[in-house]
mmCIF file of C-alpha atoms in Angstrom:
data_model
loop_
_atom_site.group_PDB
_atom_site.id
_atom_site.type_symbol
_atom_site.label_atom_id
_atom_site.label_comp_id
_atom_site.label_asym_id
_atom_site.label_seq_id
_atom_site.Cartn_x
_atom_site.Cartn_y
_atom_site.Cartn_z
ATOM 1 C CA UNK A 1095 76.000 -25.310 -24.494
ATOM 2 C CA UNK A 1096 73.342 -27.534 -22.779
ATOM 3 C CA UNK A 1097 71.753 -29.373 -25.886
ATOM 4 C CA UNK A 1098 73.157 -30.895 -29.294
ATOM 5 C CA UNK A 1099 71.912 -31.724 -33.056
ATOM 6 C CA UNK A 1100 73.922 -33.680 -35.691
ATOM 7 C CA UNK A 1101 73.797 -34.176 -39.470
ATOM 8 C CA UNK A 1102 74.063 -37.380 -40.893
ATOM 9 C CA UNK A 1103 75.783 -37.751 -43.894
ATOM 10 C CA UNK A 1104 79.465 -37.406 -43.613
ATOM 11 C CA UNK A 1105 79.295 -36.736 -40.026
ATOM 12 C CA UNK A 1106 78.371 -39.547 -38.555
ATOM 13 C CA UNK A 1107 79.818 -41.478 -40.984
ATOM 14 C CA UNK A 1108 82.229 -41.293 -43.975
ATOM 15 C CA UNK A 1109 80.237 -41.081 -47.080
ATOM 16 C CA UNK A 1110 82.846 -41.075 -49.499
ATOM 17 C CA UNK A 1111 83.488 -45.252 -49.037
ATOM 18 C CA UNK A 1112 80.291 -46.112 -50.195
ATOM 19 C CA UNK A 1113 80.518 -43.780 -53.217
ATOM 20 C CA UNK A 1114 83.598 -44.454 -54.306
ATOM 21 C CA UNK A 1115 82.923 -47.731 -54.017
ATOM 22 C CA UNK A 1116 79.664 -47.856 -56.224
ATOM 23 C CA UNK A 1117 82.123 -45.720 -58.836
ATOM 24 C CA UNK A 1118 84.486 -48.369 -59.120
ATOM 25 C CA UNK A 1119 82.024 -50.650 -59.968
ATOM 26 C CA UNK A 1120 80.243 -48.798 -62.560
ATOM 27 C CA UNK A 1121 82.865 -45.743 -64.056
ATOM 28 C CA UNK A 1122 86.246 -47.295 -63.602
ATOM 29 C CA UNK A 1123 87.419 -45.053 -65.709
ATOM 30 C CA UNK A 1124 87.742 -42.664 -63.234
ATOM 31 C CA UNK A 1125 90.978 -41.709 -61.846
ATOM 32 C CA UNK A 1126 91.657 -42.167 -58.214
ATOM 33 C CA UNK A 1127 93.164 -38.661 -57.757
ATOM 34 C CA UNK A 1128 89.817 -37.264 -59.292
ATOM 35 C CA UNK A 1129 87.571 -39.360 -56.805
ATOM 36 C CA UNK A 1130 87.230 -36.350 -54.058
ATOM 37 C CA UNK A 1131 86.490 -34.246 -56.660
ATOM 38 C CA UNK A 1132 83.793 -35.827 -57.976
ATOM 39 C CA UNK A 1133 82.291 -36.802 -54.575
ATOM 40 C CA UNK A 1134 82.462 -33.302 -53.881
ATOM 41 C CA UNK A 1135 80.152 -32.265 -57.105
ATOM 42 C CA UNK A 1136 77.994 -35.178 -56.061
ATOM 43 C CA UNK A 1137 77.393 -33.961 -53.270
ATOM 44 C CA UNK A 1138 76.960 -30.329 -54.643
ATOM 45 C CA UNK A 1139 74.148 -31.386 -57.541
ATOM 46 C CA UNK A 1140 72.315 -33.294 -54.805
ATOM 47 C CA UNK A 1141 71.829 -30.537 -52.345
ATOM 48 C CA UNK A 1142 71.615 -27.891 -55.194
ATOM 49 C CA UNK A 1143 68.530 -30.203 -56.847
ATOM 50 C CA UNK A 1144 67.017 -31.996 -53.569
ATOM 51 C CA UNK A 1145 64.398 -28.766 -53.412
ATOM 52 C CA UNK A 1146 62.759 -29.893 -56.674
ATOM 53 C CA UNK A 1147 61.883 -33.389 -55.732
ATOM 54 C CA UNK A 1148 60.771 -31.425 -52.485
ATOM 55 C CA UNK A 1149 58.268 -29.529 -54.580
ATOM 56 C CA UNK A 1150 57.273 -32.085 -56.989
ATOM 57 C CA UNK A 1151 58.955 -30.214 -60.058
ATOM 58 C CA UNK A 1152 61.532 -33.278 -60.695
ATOM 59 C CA UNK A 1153 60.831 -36.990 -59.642
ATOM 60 C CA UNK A 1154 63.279 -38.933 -57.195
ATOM 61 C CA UNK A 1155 64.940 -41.252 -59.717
ATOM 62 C CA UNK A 1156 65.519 -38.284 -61.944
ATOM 63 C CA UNK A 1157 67.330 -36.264 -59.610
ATOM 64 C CA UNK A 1158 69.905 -39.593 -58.750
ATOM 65 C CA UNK A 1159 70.393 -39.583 -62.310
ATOM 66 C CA UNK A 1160 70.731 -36.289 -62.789
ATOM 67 C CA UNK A 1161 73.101 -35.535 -59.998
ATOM 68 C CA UNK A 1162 75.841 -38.531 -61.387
ATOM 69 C CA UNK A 1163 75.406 -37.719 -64.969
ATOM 70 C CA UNK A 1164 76.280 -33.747 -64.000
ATOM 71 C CA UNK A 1165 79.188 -34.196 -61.456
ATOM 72 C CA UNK A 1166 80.691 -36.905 -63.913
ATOM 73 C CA UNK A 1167 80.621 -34.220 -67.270
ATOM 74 C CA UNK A 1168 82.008 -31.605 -64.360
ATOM 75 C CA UNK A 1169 85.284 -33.544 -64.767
ATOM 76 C CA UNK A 1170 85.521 -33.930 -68.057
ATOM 77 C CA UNK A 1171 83.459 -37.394 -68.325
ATOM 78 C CA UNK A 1172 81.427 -39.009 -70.797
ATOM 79 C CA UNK A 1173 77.309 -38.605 -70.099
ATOM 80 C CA UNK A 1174 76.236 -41.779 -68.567
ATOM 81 C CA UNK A 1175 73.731 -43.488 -70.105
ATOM 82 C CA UNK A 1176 70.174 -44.568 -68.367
ATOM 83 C CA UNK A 1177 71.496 -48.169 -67.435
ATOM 84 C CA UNK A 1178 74.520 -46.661 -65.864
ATOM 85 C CA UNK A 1179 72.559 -43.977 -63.754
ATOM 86 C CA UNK A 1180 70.361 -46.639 -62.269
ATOM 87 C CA UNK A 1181 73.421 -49.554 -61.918
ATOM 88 C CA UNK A 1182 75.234 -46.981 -60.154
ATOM 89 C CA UNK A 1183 72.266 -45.821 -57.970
ATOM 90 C CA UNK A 1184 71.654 -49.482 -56.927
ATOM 91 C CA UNK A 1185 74.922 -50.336 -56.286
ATOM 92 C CA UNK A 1186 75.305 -47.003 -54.013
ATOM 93 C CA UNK A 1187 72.216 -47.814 -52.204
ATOM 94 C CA UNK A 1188 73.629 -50.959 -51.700
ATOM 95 C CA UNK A 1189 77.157 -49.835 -49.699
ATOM 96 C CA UNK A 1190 74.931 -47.383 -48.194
ATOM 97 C CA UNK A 1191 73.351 -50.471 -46.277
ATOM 98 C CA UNK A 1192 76.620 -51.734 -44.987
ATOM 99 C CA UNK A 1193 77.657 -48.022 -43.472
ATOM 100 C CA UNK A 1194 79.106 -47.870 -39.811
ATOM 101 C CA UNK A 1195 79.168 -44.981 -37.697
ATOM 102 C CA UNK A 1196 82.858 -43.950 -37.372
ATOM 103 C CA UNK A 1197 84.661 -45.205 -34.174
ATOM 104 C CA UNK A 1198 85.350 -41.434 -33.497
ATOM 105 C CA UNK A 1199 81.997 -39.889 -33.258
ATOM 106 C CA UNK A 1200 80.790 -43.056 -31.079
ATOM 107 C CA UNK A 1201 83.101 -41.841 -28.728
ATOM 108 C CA UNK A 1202 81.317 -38.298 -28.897
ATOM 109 C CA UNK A 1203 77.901 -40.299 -28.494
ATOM 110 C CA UNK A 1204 78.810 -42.309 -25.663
ATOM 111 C CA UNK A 1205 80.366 -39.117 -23.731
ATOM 112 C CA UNK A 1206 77.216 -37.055 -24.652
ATOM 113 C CA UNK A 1207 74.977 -39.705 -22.872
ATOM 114 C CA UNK A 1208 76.709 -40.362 -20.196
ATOM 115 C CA UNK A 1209 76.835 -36.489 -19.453
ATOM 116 C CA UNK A 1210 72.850 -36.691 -19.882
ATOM 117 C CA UNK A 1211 72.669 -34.239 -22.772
ATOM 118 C CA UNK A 1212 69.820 -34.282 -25.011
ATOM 119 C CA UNK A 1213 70.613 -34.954 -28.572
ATOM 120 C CA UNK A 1214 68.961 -34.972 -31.764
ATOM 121 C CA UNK A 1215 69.535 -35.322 -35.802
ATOM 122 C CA UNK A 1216 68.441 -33.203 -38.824
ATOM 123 C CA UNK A 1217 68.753 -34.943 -41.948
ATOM 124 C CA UNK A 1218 68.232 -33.715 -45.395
ATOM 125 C CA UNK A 1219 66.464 -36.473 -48.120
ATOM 126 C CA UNK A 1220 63.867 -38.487 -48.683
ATOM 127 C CA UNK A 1221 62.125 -40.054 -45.499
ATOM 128 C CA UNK A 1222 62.573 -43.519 -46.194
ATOM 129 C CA UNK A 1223 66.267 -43.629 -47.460
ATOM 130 C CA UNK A 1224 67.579 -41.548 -44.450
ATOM 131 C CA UNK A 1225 65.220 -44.192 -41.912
ATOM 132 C CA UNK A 1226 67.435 -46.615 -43.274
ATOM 133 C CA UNK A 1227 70.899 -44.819 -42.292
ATOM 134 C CA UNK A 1228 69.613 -44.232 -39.020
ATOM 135 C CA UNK A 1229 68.500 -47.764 -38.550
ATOM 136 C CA UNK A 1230 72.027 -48.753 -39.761
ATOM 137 C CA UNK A 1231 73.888 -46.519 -37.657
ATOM 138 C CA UNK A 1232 71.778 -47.559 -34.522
ATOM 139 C CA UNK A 1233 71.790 -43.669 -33.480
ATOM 140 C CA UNK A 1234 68.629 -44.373 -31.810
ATOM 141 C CA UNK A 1235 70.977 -46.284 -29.031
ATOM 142 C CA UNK A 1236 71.854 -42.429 -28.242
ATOM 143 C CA UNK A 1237 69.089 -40.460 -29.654
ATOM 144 C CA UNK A 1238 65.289 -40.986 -29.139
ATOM 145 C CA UNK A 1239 63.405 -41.332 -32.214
ATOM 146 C CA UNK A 1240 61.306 -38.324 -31.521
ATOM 147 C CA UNK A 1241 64.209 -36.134 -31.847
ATOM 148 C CA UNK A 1242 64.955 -37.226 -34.832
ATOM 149 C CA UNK A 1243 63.968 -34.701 -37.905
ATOM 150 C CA UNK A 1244 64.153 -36.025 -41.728
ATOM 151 C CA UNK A 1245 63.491 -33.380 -44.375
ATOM 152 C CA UNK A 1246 61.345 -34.752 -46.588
ATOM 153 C CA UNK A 1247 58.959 -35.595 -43.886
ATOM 154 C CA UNK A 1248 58.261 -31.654 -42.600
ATOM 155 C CA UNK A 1249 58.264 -29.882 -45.831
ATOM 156 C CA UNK A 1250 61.099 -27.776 -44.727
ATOM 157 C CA UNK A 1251 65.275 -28.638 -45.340
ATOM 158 C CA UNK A 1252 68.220 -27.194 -44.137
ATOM 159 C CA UNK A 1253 69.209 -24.412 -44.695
ATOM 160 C CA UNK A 1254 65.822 -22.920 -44.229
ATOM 161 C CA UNK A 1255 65.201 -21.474 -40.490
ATOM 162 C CA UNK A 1256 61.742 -23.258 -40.730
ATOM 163 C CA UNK A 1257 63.238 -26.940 -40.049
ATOM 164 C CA UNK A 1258 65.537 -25.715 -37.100
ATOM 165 C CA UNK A 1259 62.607 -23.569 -35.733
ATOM 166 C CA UNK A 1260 60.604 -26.782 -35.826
ATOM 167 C CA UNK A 1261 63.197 -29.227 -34.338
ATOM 168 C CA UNK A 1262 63.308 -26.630 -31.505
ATOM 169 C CA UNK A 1263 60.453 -27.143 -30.790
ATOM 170 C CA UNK A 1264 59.855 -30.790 -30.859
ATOM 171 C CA UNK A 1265 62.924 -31.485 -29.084
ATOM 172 C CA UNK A 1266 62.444 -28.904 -26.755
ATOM 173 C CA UNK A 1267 65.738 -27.502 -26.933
ATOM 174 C CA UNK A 1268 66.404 -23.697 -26.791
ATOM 175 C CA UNK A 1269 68.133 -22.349 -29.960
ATOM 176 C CA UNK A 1270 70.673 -20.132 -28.259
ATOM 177 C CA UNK A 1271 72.199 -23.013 -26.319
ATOM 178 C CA UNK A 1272 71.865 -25.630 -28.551
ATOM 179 C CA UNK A 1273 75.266 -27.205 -31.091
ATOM 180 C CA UNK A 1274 74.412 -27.761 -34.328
ATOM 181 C CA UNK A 1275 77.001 -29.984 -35.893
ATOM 182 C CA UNK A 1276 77.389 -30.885 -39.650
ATOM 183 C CA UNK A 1277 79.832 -30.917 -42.392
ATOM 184 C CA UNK A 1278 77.955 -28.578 -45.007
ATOM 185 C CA UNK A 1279 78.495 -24.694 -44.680
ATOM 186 C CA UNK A 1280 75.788 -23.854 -46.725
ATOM 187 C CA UNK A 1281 73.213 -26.446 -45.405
ATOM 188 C CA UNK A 1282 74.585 -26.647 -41.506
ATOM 189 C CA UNK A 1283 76.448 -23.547 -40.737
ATOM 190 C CA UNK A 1284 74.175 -21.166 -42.370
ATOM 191 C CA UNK A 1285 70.978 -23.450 -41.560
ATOM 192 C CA UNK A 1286 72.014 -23.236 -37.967
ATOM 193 C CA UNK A 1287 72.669 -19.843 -38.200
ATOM 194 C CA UNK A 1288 69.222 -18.781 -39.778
ATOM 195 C CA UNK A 1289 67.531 -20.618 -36.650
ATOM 196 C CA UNK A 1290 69.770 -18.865 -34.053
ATOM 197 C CA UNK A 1291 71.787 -22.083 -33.033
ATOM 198 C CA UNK A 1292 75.391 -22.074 -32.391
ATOM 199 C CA UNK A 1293 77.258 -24.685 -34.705
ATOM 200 C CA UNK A 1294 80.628 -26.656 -35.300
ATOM 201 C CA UNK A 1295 81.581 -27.071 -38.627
ATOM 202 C CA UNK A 1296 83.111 -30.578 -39.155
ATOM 203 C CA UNK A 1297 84.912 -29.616 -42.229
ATOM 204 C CA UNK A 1298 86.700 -32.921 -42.722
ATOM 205 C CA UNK A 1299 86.297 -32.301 -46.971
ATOM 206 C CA UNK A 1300 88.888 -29.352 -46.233
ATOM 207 C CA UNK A 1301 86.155 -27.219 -48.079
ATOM 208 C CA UNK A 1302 86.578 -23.038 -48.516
ATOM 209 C CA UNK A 1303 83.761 -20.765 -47.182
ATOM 210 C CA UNK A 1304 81.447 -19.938 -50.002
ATOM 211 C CA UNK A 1305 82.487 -16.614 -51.013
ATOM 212 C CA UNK A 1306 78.923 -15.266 -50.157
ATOM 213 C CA UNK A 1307 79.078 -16.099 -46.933
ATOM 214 C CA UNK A 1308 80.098 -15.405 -43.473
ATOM 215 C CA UNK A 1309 81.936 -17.372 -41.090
ATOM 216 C CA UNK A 1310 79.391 -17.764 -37.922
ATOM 217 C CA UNK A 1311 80.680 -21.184 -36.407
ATOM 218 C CA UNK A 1312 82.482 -21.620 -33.244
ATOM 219 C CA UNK A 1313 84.513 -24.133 -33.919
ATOM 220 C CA UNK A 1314 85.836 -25.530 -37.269
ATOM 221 C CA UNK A 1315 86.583 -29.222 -36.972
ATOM 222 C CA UNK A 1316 89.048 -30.470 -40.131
ATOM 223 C CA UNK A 1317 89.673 -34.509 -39.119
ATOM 224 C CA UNK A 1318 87.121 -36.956 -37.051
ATOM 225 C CA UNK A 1319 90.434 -37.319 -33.956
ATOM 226 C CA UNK A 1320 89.349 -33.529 -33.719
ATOM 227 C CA UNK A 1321 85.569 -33.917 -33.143
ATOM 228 C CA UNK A 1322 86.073 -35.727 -29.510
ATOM 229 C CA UNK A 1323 88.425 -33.338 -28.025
ATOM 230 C CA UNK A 1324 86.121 -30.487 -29.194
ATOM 231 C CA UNK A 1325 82.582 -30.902 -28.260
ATOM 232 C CA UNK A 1326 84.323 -32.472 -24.791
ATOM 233 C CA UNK A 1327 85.756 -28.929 -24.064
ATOM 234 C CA UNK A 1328 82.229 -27.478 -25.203
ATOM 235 C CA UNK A 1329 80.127 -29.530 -22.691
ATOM 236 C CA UNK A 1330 82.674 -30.608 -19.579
#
């Protein structure tokens, strides 16, 4: 490996604080034990609906309300109601602007640039939101802004080949020696495997393999003391 690309969310850092969080303040109703669950179908609707704010066919603020009201009735939850969708969506939004990058993969960072490797992120979402985490998360202390890719802003997303053929390009990396590292198999394992990158899956969810797919990564990664130890072996 010479060259290396993360995701954002849930890689970098752990997602599920500032959503559970924002669901204690708004549904706390819901059960503690039922919390991963539900992040998990949060996290499901918004990939799964992201594509039609892409194309225009549903609006921002309807997919946020859509993809709460859904993964809530998944488990057996009442529908929220508009004022609840848009509560909750402020209050995430809000945690969202207090996230830190986890003391594990700074560790990874710092290694990476002192070994001189080029890095770079792909991030699915909307351009401004995803600005904002990287702002947060300083990652431009480690990676230059140019080689940094957010969705929305190309008119391609993960998994489509398209987004990895373009941050190729602009990050002049070569696709058969470059890591692509995320915690999504269907948007980071199979993304990097459309675009002919190798990839690590940081599966720290403890997700299965979608049963249409194929396992392609070289490495699967299940806890952030793992991720060090890993990509260390991969580019000492």
């Amino acid at each position: 490996m010479k060259t290396i690309v993360f995701d954002v969310d849930d890689t970098i850092y752990d997602q599920q604080q500032p959503f559970r969080n924002a669901i204690n303040s708004v549904f706390p109703s819901v059960k503690p034990t039922d919390m991963h669950e539900l992040y998990i179908r949060f996290r499901f609707h918004s990939d799964e609906t992201f594509p039609k704010v892409m194309s225009d066919e549903w609006t921002l603020d309807f997919m946020r309300f859509y993809r709460i009201d859904e993964s809530l009735k998944d488990l057996g939850y009442p529908a929220v109601t508009t004022e609840e969708g848009t509560t909750f969506q402020k209050i995430y939004e809000d945690e969202l602007d207090n996230i830190v990058m986890h003391p594990e993969v700074k560790k990874v960072f710092d290694f990476l640039k002192e070994k001189n490797i080029p890095m770079g992120i792909i991030t699915n979402g909307p351009t401004d939101h995803q600005y904002k985490k990287v702002k947060q998360l300083q990652l431009e202390q480690w990676v230059p802004t140019d080689n940094i890719i957010i969705s929305q802003s190309t008119g391609f997303q993960k998994p489509e080949k398209e987004i990895f053929d373009l941050a190729a390009k602009e990050f002049s990396m070569e696709a058969e020696h470059t890591l692509y590292v995320g915690d999504s198999f269907e948007n980071d394992i199979a993304g990097a495997k459309n675009g002919g990158w190798k990839s690590l899956w940081f599966n720290h969810r403890l997700r299965a393999i979608p049963t249409n797919e194929t396992p392609t990564h070289l490495h699967e990664v299940t806890s952030f003391d793992e991720l060090f130890p890993v990509i260390r072996s991969l580019f000492s």
